[in-house]
XYZ file of C-alpha atoms in Angstrom:
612
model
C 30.458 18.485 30.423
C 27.420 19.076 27.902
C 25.804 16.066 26.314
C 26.908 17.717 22.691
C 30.643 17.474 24.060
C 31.800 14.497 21.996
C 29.479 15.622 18.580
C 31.327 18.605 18.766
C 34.676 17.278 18.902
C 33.387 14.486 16.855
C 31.486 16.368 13.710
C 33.407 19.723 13.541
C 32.193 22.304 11.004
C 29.238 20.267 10.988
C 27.846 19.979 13.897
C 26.293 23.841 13.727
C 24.218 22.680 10.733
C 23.299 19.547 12.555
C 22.359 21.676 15.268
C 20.454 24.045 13.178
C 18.570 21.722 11.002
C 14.982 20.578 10.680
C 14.123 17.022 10.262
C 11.400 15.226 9.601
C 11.135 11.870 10.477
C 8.728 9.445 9.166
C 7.842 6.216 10.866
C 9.027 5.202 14.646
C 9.400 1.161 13.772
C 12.161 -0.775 13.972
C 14.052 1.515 12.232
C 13.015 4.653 13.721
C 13.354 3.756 17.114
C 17.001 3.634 16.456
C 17.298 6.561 14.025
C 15.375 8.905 16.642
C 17.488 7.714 19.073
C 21.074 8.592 16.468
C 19.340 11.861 16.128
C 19.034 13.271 19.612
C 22.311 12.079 20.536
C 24.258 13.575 17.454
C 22.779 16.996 18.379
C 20.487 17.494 15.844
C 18.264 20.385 16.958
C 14.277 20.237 15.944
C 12.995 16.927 15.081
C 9.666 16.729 14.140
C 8.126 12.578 14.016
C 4.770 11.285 12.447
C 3.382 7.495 13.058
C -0.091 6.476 12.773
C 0.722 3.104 14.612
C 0.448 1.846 18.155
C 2.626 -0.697 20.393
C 2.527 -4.157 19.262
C 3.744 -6.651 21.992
C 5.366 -7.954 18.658
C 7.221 -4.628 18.223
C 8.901 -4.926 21.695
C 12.040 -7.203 20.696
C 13.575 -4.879 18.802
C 11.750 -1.543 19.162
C 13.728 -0.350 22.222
C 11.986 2.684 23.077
C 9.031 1.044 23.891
C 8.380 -1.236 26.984
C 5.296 -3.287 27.826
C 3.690 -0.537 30.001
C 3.109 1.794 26.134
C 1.357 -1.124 24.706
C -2.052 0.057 22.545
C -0.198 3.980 23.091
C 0.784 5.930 20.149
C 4.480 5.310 18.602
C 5.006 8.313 18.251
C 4.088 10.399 21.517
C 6.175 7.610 23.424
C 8.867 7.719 21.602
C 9.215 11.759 22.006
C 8.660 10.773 25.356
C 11.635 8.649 25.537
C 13.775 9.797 23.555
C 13.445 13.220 24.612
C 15.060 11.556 28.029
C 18.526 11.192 26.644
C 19.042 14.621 25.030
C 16.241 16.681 26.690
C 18.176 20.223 24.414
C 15.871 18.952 21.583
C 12.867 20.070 20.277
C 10.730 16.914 19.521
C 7.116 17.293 18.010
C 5.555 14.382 17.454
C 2.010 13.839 15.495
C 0.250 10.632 16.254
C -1.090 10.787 12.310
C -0.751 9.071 8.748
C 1.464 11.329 7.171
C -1.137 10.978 3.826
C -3.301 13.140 6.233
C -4.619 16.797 4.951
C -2.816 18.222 7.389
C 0.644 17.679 5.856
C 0.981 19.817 3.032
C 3.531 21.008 0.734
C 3.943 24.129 2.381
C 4.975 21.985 5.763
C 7.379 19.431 3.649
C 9.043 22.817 2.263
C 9.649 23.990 6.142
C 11.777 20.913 6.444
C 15.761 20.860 5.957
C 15.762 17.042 5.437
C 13.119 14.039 5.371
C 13.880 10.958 6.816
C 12.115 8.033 5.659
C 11.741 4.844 8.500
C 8.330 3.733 7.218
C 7.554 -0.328 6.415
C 5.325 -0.134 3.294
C 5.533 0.874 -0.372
C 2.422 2.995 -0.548
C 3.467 5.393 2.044
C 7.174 5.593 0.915
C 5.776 6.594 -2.862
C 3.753 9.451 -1.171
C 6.419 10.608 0.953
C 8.711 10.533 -2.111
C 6.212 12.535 -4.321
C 5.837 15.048 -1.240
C 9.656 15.593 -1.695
C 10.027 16.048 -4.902
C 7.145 18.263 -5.059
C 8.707 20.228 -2.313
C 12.073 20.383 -3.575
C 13.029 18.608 -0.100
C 16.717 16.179 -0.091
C 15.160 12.857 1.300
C 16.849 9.644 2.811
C 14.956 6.546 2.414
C 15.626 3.070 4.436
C 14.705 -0.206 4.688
C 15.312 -3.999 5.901
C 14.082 -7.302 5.174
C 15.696 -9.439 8.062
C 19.508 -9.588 7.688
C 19.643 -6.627 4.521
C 18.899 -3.656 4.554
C 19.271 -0.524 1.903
C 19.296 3.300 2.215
C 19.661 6.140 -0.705
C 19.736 9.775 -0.786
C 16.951 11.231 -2.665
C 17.864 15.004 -4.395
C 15.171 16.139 -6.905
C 17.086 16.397 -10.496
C 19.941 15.421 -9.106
C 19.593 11.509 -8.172
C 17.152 8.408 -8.770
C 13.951 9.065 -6.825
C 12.392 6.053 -4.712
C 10.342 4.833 -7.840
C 12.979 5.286 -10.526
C 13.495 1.434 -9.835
C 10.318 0.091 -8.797
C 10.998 -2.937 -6.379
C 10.748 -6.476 -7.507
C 7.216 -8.009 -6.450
C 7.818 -11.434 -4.624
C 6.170 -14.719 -6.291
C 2.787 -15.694 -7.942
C 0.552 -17.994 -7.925
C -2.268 -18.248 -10.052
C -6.034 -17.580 -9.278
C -7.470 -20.423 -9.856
C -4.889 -22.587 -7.769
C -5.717 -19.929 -4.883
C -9.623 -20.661 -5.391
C -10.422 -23.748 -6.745
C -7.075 -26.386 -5.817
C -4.822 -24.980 -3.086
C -2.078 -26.929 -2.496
C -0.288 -24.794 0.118
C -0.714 -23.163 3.461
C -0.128 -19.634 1.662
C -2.712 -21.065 -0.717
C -5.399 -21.211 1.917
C -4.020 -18.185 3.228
C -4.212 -15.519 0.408
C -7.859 -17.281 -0.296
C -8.718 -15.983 3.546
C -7.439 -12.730 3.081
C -7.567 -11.738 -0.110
C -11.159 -13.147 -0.947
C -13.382 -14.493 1.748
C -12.272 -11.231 4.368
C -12.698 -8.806 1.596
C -16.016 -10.146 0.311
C -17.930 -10.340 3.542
C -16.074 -7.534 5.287
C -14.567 -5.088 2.555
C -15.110 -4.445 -1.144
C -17.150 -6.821 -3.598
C -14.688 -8.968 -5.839
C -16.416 -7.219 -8.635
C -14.631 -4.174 -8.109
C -11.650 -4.976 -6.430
C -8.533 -4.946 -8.843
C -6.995 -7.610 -6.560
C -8.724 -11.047 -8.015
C -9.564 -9.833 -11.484
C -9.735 -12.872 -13.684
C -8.855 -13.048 -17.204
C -10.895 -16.222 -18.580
C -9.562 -18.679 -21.350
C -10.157 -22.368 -22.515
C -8.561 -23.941 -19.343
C -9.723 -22.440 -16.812
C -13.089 -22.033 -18.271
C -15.869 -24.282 -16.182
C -13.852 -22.765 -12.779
C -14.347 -19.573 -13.401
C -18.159 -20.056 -14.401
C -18.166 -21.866 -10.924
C -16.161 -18.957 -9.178
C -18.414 -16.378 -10.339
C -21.759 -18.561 -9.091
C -19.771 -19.113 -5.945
C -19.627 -15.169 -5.451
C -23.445 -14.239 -6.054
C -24.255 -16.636 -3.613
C -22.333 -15.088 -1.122
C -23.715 -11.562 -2.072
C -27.164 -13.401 -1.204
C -25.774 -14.425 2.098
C -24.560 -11.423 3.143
C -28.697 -10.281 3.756
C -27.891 -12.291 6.664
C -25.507 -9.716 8.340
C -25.473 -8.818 11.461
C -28.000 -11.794 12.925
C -27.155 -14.554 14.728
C -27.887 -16.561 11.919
C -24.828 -15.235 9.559
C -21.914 -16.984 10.882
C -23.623 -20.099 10.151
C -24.683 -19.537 6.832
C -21.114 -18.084 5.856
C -19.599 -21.324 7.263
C -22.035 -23.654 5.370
C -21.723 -21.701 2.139
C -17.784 -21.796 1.936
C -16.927 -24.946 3.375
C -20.319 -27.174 2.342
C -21.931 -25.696 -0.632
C -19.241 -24.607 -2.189
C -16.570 -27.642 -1.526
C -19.764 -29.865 -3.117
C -20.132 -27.867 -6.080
C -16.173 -28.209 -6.728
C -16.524 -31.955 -6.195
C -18.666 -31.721 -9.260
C -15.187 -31.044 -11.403
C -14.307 -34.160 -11.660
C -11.612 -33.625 -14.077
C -9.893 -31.339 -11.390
C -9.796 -34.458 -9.012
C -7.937 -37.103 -11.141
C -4.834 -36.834 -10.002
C -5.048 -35.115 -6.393
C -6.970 -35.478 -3.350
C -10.608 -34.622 -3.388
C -11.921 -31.779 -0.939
C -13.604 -33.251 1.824
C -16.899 -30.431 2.967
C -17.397 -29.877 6.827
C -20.718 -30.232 8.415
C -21.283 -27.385 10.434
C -23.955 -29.255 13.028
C -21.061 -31.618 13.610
C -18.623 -29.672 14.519
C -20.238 -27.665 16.808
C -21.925 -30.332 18.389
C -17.929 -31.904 19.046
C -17.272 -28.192 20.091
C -19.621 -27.931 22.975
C -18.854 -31.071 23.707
C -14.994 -29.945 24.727
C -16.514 -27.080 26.270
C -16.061 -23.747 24.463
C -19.867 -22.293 25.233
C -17.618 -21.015 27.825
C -16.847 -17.605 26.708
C -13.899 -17.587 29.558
C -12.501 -20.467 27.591
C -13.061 -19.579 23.920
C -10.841 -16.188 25.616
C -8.130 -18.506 26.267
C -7.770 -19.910 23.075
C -7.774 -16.963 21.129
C -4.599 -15.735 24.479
C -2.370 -17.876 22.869
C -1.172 -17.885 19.269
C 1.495 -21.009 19.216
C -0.599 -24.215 19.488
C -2.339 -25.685 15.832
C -5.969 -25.517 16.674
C -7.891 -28.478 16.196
C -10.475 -28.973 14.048
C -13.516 -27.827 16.553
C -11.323 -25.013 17.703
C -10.710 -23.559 14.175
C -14.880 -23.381 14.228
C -14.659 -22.161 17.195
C -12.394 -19.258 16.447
C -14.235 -19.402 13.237
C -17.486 -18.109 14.234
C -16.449 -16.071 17.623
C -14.097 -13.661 15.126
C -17.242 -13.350 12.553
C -19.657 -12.416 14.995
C -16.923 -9.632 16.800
C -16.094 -8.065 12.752
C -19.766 -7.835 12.178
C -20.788 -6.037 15.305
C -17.555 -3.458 14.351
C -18.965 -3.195 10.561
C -22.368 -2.090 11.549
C -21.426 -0.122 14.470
C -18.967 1.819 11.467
C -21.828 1.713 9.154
C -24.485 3.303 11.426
C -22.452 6.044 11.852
C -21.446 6.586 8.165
C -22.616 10.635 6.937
C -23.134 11.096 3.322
C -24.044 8.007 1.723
C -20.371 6.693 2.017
C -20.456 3.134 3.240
C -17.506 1.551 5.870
C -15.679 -1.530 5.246
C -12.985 -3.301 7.412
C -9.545 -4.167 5.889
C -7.170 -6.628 7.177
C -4.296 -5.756 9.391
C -1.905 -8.612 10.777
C -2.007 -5.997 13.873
C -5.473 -6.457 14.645
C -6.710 -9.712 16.500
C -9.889 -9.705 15.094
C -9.384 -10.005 11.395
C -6.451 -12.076 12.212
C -7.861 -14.788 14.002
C -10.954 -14.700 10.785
C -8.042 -15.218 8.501
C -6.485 -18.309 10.534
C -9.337 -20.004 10.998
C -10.671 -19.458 7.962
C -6.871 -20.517 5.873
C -6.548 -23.842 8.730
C -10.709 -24.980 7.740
C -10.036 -24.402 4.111
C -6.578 -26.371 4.706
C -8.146 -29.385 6.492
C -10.953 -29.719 3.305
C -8.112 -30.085 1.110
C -5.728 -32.023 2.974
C -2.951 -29.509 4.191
C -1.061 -28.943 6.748
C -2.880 -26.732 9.410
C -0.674 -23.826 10.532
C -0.595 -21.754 13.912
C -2.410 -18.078 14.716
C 1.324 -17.120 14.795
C 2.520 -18.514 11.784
C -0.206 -17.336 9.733
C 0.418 -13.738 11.158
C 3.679 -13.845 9.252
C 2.729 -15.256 6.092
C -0.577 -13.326 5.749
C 1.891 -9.669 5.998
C 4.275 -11.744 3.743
C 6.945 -11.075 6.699
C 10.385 -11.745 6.918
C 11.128 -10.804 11.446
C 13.075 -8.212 11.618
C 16.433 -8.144 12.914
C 17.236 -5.944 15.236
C 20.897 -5.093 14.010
C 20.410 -4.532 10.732
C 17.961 -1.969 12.194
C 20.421 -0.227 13.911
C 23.232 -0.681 10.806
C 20.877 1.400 8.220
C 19.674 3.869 11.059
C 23.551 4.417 11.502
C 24.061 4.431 8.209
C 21.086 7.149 7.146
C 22.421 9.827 9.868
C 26.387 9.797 8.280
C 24.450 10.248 4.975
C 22.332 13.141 6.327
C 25.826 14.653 7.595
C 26.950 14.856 3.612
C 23.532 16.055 2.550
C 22.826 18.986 5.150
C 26.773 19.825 4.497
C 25.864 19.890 0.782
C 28.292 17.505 0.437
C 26.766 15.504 -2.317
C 29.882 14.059 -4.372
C 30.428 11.955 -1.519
C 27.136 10.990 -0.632
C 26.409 7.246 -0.952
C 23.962 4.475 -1.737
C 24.354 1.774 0.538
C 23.415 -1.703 0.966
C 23.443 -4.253 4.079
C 24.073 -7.786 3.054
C 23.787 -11.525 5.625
C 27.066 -13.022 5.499
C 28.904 -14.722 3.703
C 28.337 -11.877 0.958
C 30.183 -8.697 1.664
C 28.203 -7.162 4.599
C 28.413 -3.627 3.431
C 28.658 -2.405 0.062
C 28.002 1.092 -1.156
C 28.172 3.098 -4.755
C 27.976 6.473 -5.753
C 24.537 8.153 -6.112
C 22.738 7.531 -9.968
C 21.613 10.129 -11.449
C 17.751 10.527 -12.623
C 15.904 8.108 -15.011
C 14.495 10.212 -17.226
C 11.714 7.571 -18.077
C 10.721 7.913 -14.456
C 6.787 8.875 -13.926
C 7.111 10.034 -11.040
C 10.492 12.166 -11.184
C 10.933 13.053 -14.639
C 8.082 15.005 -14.722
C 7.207 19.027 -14.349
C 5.538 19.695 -11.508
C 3.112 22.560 -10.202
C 0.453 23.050 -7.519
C -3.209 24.500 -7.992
C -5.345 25.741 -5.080
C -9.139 24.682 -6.471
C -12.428 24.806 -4.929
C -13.006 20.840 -5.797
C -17.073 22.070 -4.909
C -16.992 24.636 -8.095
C -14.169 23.845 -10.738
C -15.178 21.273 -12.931
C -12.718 19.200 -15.533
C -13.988 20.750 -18.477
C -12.950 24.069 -17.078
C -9.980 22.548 -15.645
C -9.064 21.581 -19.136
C -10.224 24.483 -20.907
C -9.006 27.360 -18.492
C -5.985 25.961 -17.380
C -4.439 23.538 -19.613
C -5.322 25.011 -23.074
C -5.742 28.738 -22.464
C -2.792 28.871 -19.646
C -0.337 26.358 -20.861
C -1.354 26.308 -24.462
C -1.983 22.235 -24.236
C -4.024 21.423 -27.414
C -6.624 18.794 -27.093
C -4.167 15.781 -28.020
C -3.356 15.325 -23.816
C -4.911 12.618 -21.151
C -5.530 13.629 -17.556
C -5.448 11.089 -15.284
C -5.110 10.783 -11.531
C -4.957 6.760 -10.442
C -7.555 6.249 -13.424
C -8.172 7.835 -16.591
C -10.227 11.116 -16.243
C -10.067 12.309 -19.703
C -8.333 12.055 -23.133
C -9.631 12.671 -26.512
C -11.560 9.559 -26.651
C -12.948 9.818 -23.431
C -14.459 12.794 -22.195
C -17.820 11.631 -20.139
C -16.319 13.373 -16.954
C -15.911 17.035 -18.617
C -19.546 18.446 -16.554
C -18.396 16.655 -13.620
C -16.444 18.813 -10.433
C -13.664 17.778 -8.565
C -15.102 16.474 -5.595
C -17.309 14.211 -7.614
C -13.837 12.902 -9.481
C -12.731 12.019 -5.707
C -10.437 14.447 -6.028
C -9.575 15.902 -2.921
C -6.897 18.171 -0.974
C -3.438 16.602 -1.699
C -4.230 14.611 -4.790
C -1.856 14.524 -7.942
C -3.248 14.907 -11.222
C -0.752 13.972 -14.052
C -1.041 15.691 -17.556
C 0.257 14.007 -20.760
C 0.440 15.554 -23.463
C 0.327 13.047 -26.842
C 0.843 15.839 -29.283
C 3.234 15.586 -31.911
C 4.464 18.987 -32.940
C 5.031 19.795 -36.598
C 8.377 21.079 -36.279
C 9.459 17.581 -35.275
C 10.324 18.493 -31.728
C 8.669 16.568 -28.849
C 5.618 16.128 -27.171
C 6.634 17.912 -23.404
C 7.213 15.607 -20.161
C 4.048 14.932 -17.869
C 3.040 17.773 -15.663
C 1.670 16.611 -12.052
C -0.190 19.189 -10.125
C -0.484 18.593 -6.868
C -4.425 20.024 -5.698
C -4.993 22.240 -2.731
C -8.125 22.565 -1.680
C -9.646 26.429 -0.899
C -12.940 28.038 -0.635
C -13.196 30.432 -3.435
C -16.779 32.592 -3.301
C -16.398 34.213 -6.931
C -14.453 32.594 -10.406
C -12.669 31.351 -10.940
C -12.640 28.820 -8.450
C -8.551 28.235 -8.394
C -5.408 29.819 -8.116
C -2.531 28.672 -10.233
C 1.357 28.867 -9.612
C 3.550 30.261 -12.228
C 4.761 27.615 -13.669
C 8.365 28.875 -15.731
C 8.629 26.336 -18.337
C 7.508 22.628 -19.475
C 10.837 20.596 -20.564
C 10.143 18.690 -23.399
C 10.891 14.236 -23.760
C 14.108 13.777 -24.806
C 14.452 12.254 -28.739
C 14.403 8.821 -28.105
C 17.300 6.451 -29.279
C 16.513 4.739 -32.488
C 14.408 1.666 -32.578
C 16.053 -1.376 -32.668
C 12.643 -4.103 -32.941
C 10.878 -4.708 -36.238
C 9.382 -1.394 -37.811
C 5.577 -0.886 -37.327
C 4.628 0.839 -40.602
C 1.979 -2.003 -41.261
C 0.493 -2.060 -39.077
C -3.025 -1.505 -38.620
C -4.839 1.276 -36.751
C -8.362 0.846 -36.157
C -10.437 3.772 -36.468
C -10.904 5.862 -33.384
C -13.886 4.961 -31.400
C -14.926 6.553 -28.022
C -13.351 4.465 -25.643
C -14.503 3.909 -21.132
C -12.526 4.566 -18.759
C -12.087 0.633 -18.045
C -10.736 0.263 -21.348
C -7.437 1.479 -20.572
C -4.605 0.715 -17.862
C -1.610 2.776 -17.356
C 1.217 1.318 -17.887
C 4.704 0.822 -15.327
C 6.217 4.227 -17.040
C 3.042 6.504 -17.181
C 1.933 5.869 -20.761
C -1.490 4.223 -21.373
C -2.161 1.328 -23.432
C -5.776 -0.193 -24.098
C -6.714 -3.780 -22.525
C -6.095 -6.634 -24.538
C -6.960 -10.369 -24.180
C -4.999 -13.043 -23.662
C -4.858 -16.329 -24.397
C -3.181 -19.769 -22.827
C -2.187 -17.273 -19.814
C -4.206 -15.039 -17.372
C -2.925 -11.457 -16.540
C -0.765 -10.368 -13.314
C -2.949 -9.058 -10.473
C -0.783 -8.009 -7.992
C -2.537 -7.908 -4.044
C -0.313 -5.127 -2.320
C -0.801 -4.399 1.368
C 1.132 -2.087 3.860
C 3.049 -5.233 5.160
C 4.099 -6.986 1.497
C 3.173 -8.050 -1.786
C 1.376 -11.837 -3.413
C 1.050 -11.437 -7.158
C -1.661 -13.680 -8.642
C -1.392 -14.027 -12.396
């Protein structure tokens, strides 16, 4: 008897287009580990898997196709190696990759029958969703948060696409309670992560979007002191590298800086004052227990349950500081082209992890908080809820019976389905919703243009394409994550692609903002999506017919207070920092507020803090 025996009997009519289909699978996590596993045993015939991670000791619990001998080894060679065990009559090909990678173009997401999404952050799951809908490629997407779970079938014009319904951020807490009075572990946490790692090891606060503060009457003086606190640590950062920088980091951050917040008296009326730490002090205590003994500094940092003491949390402290500088200028010797390395945090990787616990536990004991373990700060730094094995398997169960209806074009019974803990219904499904039309990412036109990002510049971009092609007039913004160009704002029209940072699988979005005379509307955004190619004579692209732009539908009439007075200021030539883009794709120019600060959302691959 044939392994496919019982998914014959089992799947009928469909098993032949099972066994004939294409997949691709991203992401070989909790949830891919048991979807790959679904897949080979239900027959399905080519399977094609991309992960860029490797084996956690962490991912072993519920990961089953791992064991501890694949530790540090790609997720995704092992598990075609495994997997490939229990139906050997399929073709796996797995690419140990990021699926953002070059390599993965539009042309390869069209070769596909079906996409299967198993990744574990947002950023990847919007690009994977774009891909899709760019390629005109059905997609399932899954995901759990320990006891629920969620899947949804993705058809271009046909269904809601991943963003139609952007997920709900978690909670926030605002900046200057993260920097100036933390109350909290995850206080003393995000501080770690969010500001001290990124300042000595990634981007300067300056021009990261992450702890942008908006300054008003209250929070006045802190933010003066916040900003003083920063160029001082720009000064200390000469340092890096020497022996020398560890201690001036520690002095600056828990000394200098803890003194100069003493000096806010007001702050200190009605909570406990900061208390600084004397870095001569500690250390001397330190050496005392014995940790110049690199063998047992080694065993500290082996096990990530006990709350380290005081001494130990320098200890940790300065051994993690010295190991992230030696890996920044190692990266930064070897940089070509003028481009400069940084280091970003990864709950994954010991050494910013134990930075970011010591660092959170010091900053904890100044201000009188509860210290926390290596381990417990691991999952509140990813903002982690441990995954649950079951649910796992429930949604990876769930996803293949979907991909039955969708490769059997069986749509009308296709579901959306949710997995809820007890004692609310466990499963719970409804019928597939159609588009949002106000979605800026699916209810736009899209096209692809192969360009020579070395030769084309925007102006010509504009000129060639948009206005002499597709008959835009000049009432359109062009914007790719930042504003590139509208009518107000046109100091990038000399400059090329490649000096835009756009490069080979970037989207530009087109909007146009004109308002026809015939009273019809302006048309939808267009998104190309940019291939890169060599072209030796102009022009330097190659465009795709593109059959039609659908035009916005009329919108509903108004129901708030009519604008007619109010009062337009006269056009002025506006930067590029002067205007956001809003959650639907339209722009809007900054504005100031008062009594509040804005939202600043910090959004990694494992979660999401807001900070407003």
């Amino acid at each position: 008897m044939s392994r496919e025996t019982y998914a014959k009997r089992s799947l009928g009519e469909v098993y032949d287009k099972v066994h004939k289909a294409k997949v691709l699978m991203v992401g070989a996590g909790g949830i891919g580990c048991e979807l790959l596993k679904n897949l080979v045993l239900t027959g399905f015939g080519e399977v094609h898997l991309v992960d860029l991670d490797t084996i956690d000791l962490s991912n072993l619990n519920r990961q089953f196709l791992f064991g501890h001998e694949h530790i540090k080894k790609s997720k995704a060679l092992v598990a075609k190696e495994t997997a490939s065990k229990f139906n050997p009559n399929v073709n796996l090909v797995a690419y140990h990759a990021n699926i953002k990678d070059p390599q993965f173009t539009v042309k390869w997401f069209k070769s596909f029958d079906i996409v299967l999404n198993a990744l574990d952050n947002f950023d990847a799951r919007r690009y994977v969703n774009r891909m899709c809908l760019t390629a005109d490629i059905p997609m399932i997407d899954s995901g759990t948060t320990g006891y629920n779970g969620q899947m949804r079938v993705v058809i271009k014009g046909k269904t809601e696409c991943y963003e139609c319904n952007p997920i709900e951020p978690p909670k926030s807490f605002p900046v200057c309670t993260i920097r100036t009075t933390p109350s909290q572990p995850i206080h003393c946490i995000v501080w770690a992560k969010s500001y001290l790692f990124s300042q000595l090891f990634g981007i300067d606060e300056d021009a990261s979007p992450d702890l942008d503060n908006t300054e008003n009457k209250e929070n006045e003086d802190e933010l003066k002191n916040l900003r003083l606190e920063n160029e001082e640590l720009k000064k200390v950062k000469n340092a890096f590298g020497t022996v020398e920088f560890a201690k001036l980091v520690f002095e600056k951050v828990f000394q200098i800086d803890i003194d100069r917040l003493l000096t806010l008296a007001d702050a200190w009326k009605h909570r406990r004052a900061p208390v600084p730490l004397d870095f001569a002090s500690i250390k001397a205590e330190a050496d005392a227990a014995g940790y110049e003994d690199l063998d047992k500094v080694a065993a500290l940092l082996a096990n990530d349950q006990p709350v380290w003491s005081l001494h130990e949390n320098f200890v940790v402290f300065t051994d993690s500081i010295n190991r992230l500088s030696k890996r920044l200028v190692d990266l930064q010797n070897r940089d070509l082209g003028g481009s400069k390395s940084i280091l970003t945090f990864d709950k994954d990787d010991d050494d910013t992890l134990d930075f970011v616990s010591a660092a959170a536990n010091l900053r904890s004991i100044i201000f009188g908080i509860e210290t926390k373990s290596k381990f417990d700060i691991k999952q509140m730094s990813g903002n982690i809820i441990p995954a649950i094995a079951t649910t796992n398997a429930i949604v990876a169960g769930l996803v293949v019976t979907q991909a039955f209806k969708v490769l059997s074009n069986d749509l009308t019974h296709a579901k959306m389905v949710y997995v809820s803990q007890p004692p609310s219904r466990m499963l719970s499904s409804g019928a597939l919703l159609p588009a949002n039309r106000d979605c800026a990412v699916c209810g736009v036109a899209r096209a692809s243009i192969e360009v020579d990002i070395t030769k084309l510049t925007l102006g010509q971009f504009i000129d060639d394409v948009l206005k002499e092609k597709l008959s835009y007039t000049d009432e359109i913004s062009v914007m790719t994550s930042k504003l590139l160009y509208d009518v107000e704002f046109d100091d990038n029209l000399d400059k090329t692609f490649e000096q835009l940072g756009i490069q080979d699988g970037s989207f530009i979005t087109v909007m146009d903002e004109d308002e026809p005379e015939d009273g019809s509307t302006a048309r939808v955004n267009l998104e190309f999506l940019v291939l890169t190619k060599e072209f030796s004579s102009e022009p330097a692209y190659t465009l795709e017919a593109i059959s039609g732009i659908p035009r916005k539908p009329r919108p509903e009439a108004a129901e708030s207070d009519s604008d007619e007075n109010m009062v337009v200021p006269a056009s002025t030539k506006r930067k590029a920092d002067e205007i956001v883009e809003t959650s639907n794709g339209n722009k809007k120019a900054k504005t100031e507020t008062s009594g509040t600060s804005e939202t600043i959302v910090l959004d990694d691959e494992d979660g999401t803090f807001l900070i407003d």
